[in-house]
Tab-separated table of N, CA, C and O and ligand atoms in Angstrom:
chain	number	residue	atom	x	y	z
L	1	UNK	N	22.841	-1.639	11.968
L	1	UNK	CA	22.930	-2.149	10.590
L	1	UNK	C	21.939	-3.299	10.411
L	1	UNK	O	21.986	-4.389	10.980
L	2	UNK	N	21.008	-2.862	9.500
L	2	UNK	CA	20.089	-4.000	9.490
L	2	UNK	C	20.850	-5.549	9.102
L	2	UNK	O	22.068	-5.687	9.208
L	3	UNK	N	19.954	-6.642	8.653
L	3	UNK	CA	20.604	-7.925	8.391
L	3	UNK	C	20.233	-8.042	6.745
L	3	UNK	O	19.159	-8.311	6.207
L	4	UNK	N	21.636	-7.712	6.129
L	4	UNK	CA	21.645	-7.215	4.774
L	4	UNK	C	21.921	-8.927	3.994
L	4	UNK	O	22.104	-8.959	2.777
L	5	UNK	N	21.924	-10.201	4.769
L	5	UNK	CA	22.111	-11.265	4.559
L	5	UNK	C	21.211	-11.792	3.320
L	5	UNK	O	21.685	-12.383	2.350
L	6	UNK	N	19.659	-11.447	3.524
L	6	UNK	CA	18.709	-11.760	2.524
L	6	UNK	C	18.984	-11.323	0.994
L	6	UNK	O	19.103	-10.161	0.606
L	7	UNK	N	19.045	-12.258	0.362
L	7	UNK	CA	18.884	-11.571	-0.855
L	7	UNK	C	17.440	-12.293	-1.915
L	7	UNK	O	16.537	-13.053	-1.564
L	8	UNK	N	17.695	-11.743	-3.117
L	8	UNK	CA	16.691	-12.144	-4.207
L	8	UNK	C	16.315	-13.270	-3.780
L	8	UNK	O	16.853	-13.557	-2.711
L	9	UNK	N	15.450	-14.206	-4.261
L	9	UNK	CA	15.148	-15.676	-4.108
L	9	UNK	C	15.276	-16.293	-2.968
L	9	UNK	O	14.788	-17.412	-2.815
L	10	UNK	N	15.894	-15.714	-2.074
L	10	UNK	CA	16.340	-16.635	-0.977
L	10	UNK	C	14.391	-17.381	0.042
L	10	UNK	O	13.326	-16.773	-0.051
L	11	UNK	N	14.487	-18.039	0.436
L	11	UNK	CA	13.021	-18.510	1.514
L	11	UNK	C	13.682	-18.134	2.800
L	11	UNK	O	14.751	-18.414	3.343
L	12	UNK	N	12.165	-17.050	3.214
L	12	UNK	CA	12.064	-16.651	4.141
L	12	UNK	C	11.444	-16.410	5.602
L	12	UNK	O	11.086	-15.232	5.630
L	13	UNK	N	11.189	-16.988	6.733
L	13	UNK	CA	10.328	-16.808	7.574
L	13	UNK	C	10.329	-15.219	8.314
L	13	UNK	O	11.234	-14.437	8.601
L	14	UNK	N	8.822	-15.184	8.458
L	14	UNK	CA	8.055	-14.104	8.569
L	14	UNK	C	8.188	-14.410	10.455
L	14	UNK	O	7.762	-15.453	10.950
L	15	UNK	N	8.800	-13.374	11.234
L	15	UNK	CA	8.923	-13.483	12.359
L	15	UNK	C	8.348	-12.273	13.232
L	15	UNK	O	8.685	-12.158	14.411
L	16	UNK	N	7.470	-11.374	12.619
L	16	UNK	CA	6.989	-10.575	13.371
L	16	UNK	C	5.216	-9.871	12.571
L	16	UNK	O	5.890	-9.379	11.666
L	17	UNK	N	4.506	-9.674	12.384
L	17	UNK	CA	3.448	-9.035	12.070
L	17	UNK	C	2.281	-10.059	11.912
L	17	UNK	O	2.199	-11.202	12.362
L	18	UNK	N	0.991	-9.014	10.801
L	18	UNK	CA	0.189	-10.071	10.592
L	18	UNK	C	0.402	-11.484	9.839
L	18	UNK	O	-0.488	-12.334	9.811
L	19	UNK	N	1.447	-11.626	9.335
L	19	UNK	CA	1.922	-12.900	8.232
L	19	UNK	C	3.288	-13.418	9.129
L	19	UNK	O	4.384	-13.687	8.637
L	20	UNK	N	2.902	-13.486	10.660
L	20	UNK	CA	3.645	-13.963	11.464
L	20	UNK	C	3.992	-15.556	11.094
L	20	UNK	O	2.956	-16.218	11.155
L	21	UNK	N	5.145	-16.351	10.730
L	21	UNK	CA	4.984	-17.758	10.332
L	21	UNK	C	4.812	-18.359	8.945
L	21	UNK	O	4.872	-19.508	8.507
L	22	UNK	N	4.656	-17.569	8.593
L	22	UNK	CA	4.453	-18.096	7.343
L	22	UNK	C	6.064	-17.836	6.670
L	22	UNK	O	6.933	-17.071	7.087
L	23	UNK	N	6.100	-18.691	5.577
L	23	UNK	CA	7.538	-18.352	4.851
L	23	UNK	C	7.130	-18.125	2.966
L	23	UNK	O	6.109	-18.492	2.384
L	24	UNK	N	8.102	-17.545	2.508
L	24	UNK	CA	8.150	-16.818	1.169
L	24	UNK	C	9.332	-16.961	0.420
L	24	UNK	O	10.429	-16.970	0.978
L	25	UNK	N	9.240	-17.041	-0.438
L	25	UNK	CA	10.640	-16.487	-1.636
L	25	UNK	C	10.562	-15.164	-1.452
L	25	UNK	O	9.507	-14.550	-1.295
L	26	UNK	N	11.981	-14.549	-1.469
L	26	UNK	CA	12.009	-13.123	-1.911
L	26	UNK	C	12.074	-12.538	-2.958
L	26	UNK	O	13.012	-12.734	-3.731
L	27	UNK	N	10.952	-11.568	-3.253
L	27	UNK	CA	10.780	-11.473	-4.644
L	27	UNK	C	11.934	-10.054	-5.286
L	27	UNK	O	12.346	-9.824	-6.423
L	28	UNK	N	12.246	-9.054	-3.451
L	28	UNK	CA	13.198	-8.054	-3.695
L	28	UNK	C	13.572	-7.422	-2.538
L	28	UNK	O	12.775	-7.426	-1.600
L	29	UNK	N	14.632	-6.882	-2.427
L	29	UNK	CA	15.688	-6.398	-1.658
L	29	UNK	C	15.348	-4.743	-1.713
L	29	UNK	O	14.811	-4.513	-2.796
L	30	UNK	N	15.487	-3.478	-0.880
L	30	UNK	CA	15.472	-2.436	-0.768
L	30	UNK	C	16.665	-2.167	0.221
L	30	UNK	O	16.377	-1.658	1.304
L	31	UNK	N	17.712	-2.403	0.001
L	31	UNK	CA	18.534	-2.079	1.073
L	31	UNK	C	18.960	-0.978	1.646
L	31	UNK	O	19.691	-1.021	2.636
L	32	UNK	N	18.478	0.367	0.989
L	32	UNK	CA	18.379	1.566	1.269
L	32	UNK	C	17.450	1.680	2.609
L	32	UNK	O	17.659	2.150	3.727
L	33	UNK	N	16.241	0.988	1.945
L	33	UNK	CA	14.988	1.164	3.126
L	33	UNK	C	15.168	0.165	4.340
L	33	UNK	O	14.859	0.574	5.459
L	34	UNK	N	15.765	-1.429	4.147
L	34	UNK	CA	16.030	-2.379	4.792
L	34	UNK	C	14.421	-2.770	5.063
L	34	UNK	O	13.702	-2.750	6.062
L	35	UNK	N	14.255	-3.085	3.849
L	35	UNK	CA	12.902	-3.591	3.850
L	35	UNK	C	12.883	-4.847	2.452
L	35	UNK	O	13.679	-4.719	1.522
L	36	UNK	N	12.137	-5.707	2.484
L	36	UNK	CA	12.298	-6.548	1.424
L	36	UNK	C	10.478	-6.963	1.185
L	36	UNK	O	9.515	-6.864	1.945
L	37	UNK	N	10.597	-7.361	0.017
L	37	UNK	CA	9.475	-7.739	-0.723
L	37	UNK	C	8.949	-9.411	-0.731
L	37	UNK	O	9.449	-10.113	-1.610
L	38	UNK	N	7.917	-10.085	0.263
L	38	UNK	CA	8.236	-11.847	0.167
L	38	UNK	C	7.193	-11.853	-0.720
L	38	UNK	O	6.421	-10.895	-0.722
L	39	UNK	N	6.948	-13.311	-1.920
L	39	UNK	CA	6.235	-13.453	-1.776
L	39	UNK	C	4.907	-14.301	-1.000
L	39	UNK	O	5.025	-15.355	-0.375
L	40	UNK	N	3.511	-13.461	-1.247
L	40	UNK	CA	2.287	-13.982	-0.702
L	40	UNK	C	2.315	-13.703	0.948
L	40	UNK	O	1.639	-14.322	1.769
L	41	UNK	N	3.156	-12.742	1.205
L	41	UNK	CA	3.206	-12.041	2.408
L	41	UNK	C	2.849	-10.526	2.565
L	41	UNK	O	3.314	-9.655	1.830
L	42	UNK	N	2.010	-10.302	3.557
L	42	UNK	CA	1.749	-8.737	3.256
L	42	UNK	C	1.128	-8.099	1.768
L	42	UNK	O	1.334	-7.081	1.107
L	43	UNK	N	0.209	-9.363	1.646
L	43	UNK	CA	-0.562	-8.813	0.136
L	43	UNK	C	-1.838	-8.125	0.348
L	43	UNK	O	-2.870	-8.582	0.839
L	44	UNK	N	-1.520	-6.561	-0.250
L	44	UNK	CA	-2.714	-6.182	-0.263
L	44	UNK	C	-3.233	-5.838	-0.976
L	44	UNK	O	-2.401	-5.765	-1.880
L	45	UNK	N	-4.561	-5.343	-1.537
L	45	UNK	CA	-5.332	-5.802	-2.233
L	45	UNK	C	-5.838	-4.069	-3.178
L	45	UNK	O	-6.151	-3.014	-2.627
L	46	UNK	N	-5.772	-4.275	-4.278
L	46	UNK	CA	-5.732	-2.915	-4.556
L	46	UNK	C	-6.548	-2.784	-5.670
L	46	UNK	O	-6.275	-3.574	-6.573
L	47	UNK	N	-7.767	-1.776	-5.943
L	47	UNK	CA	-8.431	-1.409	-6.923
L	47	UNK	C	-7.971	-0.813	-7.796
L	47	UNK	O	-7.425	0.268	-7.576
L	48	UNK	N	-8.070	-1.435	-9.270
L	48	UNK	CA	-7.931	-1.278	-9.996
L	48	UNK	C	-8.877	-0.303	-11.276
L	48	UNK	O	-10.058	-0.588	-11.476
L	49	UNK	N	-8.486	0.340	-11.720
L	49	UNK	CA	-9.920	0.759	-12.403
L	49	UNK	C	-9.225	0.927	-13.744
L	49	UNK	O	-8.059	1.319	-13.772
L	50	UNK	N	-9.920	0.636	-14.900
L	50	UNK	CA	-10.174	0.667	-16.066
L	50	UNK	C	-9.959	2.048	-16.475
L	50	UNK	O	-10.736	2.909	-16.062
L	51	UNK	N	-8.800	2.416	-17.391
L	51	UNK	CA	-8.214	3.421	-17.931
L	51	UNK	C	-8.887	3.316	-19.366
L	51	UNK	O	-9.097	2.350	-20.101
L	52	UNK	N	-9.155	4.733	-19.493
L	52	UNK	CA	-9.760	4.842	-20.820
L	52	UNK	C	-8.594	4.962	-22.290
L	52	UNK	O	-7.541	5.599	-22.260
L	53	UNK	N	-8.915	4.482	-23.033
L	53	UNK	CA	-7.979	4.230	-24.060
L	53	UNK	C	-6.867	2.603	-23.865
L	53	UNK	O	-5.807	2.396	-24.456
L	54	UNK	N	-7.585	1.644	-22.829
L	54	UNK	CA	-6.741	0.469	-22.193
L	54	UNK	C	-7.799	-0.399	-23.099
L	54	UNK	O	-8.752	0.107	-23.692
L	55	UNK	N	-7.535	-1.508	-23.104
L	55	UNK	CA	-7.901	-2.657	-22.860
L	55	UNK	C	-8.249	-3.660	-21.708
L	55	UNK	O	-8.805	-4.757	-21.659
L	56	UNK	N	-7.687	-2.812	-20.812
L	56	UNK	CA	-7.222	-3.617	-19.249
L	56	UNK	C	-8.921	-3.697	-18.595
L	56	UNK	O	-9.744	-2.854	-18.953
L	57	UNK	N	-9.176	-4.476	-17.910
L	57	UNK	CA	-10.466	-4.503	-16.903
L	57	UNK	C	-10.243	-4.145	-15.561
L	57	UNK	O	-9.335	-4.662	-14.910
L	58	UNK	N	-11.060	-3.237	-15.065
L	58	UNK	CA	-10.588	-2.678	-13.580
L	58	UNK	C	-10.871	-3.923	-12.844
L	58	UNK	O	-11.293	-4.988	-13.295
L	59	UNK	N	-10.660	-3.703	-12.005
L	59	UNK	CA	-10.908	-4.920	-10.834
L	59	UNK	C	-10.341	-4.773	-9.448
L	59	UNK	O	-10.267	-3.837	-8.652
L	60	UNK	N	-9.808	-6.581	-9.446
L	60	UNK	CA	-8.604	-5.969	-7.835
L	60	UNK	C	-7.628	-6.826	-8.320
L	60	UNK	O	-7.677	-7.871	-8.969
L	61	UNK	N	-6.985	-6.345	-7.993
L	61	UNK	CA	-5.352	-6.934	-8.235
L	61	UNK	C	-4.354	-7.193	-6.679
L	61	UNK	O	-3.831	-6.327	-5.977
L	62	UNK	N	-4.351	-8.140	-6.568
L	62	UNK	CA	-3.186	-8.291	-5.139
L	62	UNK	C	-1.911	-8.082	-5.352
L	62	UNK	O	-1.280	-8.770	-6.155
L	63	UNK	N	-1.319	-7.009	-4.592
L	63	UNK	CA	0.098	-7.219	-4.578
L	63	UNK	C	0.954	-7.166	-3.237
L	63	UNK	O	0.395	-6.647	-2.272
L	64	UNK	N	2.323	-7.673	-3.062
L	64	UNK	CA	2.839	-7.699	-1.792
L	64	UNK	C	3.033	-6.235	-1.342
L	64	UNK	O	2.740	-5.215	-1.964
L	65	UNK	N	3.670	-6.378	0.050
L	65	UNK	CA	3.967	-4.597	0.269
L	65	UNK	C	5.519	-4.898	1.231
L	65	UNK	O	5.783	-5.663	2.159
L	66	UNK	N	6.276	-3.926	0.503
L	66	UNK	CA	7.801	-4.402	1.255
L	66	UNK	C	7.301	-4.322	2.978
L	66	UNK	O	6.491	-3.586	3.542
L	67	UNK	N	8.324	-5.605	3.568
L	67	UNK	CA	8.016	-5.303	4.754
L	67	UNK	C	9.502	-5.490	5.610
L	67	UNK	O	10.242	-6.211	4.942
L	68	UNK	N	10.197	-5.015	6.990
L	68	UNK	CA	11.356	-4.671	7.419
L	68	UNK	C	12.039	-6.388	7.573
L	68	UNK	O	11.610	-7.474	7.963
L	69	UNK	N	13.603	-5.737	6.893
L	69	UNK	CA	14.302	-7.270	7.283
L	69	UNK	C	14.412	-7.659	8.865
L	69	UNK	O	14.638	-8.785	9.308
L	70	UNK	N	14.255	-6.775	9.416
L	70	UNK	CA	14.464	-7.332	10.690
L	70	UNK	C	13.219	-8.621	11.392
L	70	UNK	O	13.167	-9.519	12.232
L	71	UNK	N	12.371	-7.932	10.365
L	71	UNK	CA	11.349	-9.157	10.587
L	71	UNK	C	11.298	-10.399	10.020
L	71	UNK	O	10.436	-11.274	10.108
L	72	UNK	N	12.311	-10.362	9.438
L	72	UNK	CA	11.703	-12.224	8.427
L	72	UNK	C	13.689	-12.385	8.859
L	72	UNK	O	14.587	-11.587	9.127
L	73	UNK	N	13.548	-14.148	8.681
L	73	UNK	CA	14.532	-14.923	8.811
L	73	UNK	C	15.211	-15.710	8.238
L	73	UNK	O	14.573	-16.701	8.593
L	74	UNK	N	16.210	-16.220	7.464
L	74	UNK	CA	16.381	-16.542	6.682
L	74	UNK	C	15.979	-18.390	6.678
L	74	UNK	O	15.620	-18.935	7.722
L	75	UNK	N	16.055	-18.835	5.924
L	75	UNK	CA	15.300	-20.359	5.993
L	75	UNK	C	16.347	-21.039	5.259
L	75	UNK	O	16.817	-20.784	4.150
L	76	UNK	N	16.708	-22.232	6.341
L	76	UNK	CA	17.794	-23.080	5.706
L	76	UNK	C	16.960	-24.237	5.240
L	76	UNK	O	15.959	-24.537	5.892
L	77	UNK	N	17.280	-24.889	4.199
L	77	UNK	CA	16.775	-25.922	3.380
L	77	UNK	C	16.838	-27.102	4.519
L	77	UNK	O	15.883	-27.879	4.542
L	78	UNK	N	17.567	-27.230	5.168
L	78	UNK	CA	17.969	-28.780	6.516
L	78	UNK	C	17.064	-28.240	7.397
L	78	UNK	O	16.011	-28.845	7.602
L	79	UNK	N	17.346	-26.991	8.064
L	79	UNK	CA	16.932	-27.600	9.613
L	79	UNK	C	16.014	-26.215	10.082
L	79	UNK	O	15.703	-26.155	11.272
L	80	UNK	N	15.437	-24.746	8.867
L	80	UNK	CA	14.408	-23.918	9.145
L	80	UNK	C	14.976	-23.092	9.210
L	80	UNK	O	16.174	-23.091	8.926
L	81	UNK	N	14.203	-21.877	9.687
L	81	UNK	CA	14.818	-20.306	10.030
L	81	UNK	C	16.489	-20.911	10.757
L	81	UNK	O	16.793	-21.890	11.439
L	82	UNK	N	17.076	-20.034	10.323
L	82	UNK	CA	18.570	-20.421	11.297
L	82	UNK	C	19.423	-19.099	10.948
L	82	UNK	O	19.101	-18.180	10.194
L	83	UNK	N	20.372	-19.227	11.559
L	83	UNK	CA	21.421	-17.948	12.160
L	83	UNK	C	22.536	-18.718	10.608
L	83	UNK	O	22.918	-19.859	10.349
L	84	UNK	N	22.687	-17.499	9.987
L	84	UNK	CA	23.505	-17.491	8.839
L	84	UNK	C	24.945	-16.447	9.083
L	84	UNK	O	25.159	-15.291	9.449
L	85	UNK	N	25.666	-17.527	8.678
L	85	UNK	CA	27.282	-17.665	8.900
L	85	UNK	C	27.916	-17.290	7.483
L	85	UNK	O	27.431	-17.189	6.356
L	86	UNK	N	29.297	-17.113	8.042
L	86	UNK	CA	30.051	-16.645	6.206
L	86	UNK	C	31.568	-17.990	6.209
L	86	UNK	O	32.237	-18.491	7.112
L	87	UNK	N	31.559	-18.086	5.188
L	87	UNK	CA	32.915	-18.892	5.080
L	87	UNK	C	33.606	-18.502	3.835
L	87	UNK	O	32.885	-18.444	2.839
L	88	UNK	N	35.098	-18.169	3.662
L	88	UNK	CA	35.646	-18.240	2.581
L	88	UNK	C	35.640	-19.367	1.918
L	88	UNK	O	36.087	-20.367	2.479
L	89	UNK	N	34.993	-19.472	0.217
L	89	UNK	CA	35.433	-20.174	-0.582
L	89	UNK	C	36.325	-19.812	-1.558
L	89	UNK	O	35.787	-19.352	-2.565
L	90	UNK	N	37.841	-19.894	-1.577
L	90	UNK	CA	38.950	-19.749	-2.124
L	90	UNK	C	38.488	-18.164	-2.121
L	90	UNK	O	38.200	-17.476	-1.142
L	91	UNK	N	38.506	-17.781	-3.575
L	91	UNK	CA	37.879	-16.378	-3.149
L	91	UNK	C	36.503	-15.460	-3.282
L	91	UNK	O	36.441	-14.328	-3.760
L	92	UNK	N	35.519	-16.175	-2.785
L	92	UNK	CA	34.085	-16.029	-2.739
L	92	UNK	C	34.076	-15.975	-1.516
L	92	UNK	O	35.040	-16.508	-0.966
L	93	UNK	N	33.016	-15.330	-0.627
L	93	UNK	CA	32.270	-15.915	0.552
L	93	UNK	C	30.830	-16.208	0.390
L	93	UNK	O	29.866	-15.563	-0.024
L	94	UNK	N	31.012	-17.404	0.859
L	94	UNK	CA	29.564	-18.305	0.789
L	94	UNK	C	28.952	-17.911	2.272
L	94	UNK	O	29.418	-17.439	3.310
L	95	UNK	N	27.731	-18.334	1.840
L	95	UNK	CA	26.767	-18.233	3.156
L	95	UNK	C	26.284	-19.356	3.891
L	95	UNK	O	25.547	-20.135	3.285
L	96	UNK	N	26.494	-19.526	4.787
L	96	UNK	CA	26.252	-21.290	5.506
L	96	UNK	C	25.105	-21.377	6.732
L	96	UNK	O	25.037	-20.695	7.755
L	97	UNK	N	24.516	-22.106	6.417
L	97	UNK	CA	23.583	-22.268	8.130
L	97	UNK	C	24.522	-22.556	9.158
L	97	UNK	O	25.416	-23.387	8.996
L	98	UNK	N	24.346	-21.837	10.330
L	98	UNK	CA	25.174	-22.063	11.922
L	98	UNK	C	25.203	-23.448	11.997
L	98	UNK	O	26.198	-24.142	12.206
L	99	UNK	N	23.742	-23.917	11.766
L	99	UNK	CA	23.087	-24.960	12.505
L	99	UNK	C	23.956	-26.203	12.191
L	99	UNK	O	24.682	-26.802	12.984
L	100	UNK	N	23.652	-26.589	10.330
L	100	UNK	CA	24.011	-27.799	10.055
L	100	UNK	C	25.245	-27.801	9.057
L	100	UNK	O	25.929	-28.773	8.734
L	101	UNK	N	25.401	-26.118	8.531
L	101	UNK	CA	26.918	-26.236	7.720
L	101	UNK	C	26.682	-26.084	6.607
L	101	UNK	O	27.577	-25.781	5.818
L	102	UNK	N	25.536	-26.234	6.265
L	102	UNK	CA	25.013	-26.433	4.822
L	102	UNK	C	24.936	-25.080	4.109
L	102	UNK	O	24.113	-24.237	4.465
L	103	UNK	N	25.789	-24.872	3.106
L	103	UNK	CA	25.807	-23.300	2.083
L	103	UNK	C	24.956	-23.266	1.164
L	103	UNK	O	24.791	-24.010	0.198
L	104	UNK	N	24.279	-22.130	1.594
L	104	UNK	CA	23.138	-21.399	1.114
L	104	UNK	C	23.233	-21.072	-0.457
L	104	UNK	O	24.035	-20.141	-0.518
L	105	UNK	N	22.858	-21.348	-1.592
L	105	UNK	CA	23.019	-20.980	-3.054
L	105	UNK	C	23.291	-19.445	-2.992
L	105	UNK	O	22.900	-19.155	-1.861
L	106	UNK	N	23.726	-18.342	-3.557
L	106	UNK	CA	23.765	-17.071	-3.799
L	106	UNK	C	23.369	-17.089	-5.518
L	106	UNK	O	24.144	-17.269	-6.458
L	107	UNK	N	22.045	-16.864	-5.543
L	107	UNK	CA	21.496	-16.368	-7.186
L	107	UNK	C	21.835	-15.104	-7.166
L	107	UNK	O	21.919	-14.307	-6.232
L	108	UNK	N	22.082	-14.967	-8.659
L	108	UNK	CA	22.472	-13.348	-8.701
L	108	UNK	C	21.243	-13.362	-10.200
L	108	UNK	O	21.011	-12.323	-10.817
R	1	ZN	ZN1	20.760	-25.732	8.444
């Protein structure tokens, strides 16, 4: 079971490929594929060409390319990538860093 922990928005470190280290917002979730979208990670670069009847100008356009959750980590605001925990709040479960305790926002 992949680590279905990441969601939308959350900051993320990049722990395996060419965008090894670096960290991102998540711009999207594929949990079917267990792949997610960061951004300014895994951007590649794509020609564009000018459609007739557009207005648009061909060119290049960068965009990200989903890449596997198993590779990126989740990023605690205190203390960095860290091992994410669950706690009941009354009746929610929040998401907490191992490390320092500190609960993670959940944007929906
Ligand atoms: Zn922490």
């Amino acid at each position: 079971m992949p680590n279905l922990n990441i969601r939308r928005n959350d900051m993320v470190k990049v722990l395996a490929g060419s965008d090894r280290g670096k960290t991102g917002r998540v711009l999207r979730v594929f949990p079917d594929k267990g792949t997610v979208l960061v951004e300014h990670v895994r951007v590649v670069k794509k020609t564009v060409s000018s459609k007739r009847g557009q207005r648009t100008k061909g060119g290049i356009a960068e965009q990200e390319s989903p890449i596997n959750i198993s590779n990126v980590s989740l990023v605690c605001p205190n203390c960095g990538p860290a091992r994410i925990g669950y706690r009941m709040d009354g009746e929610t479960r929040v998401r907490l860093c191992k490390k320092c305790g500190q609960t993670l926002p959940t944007k929906k």
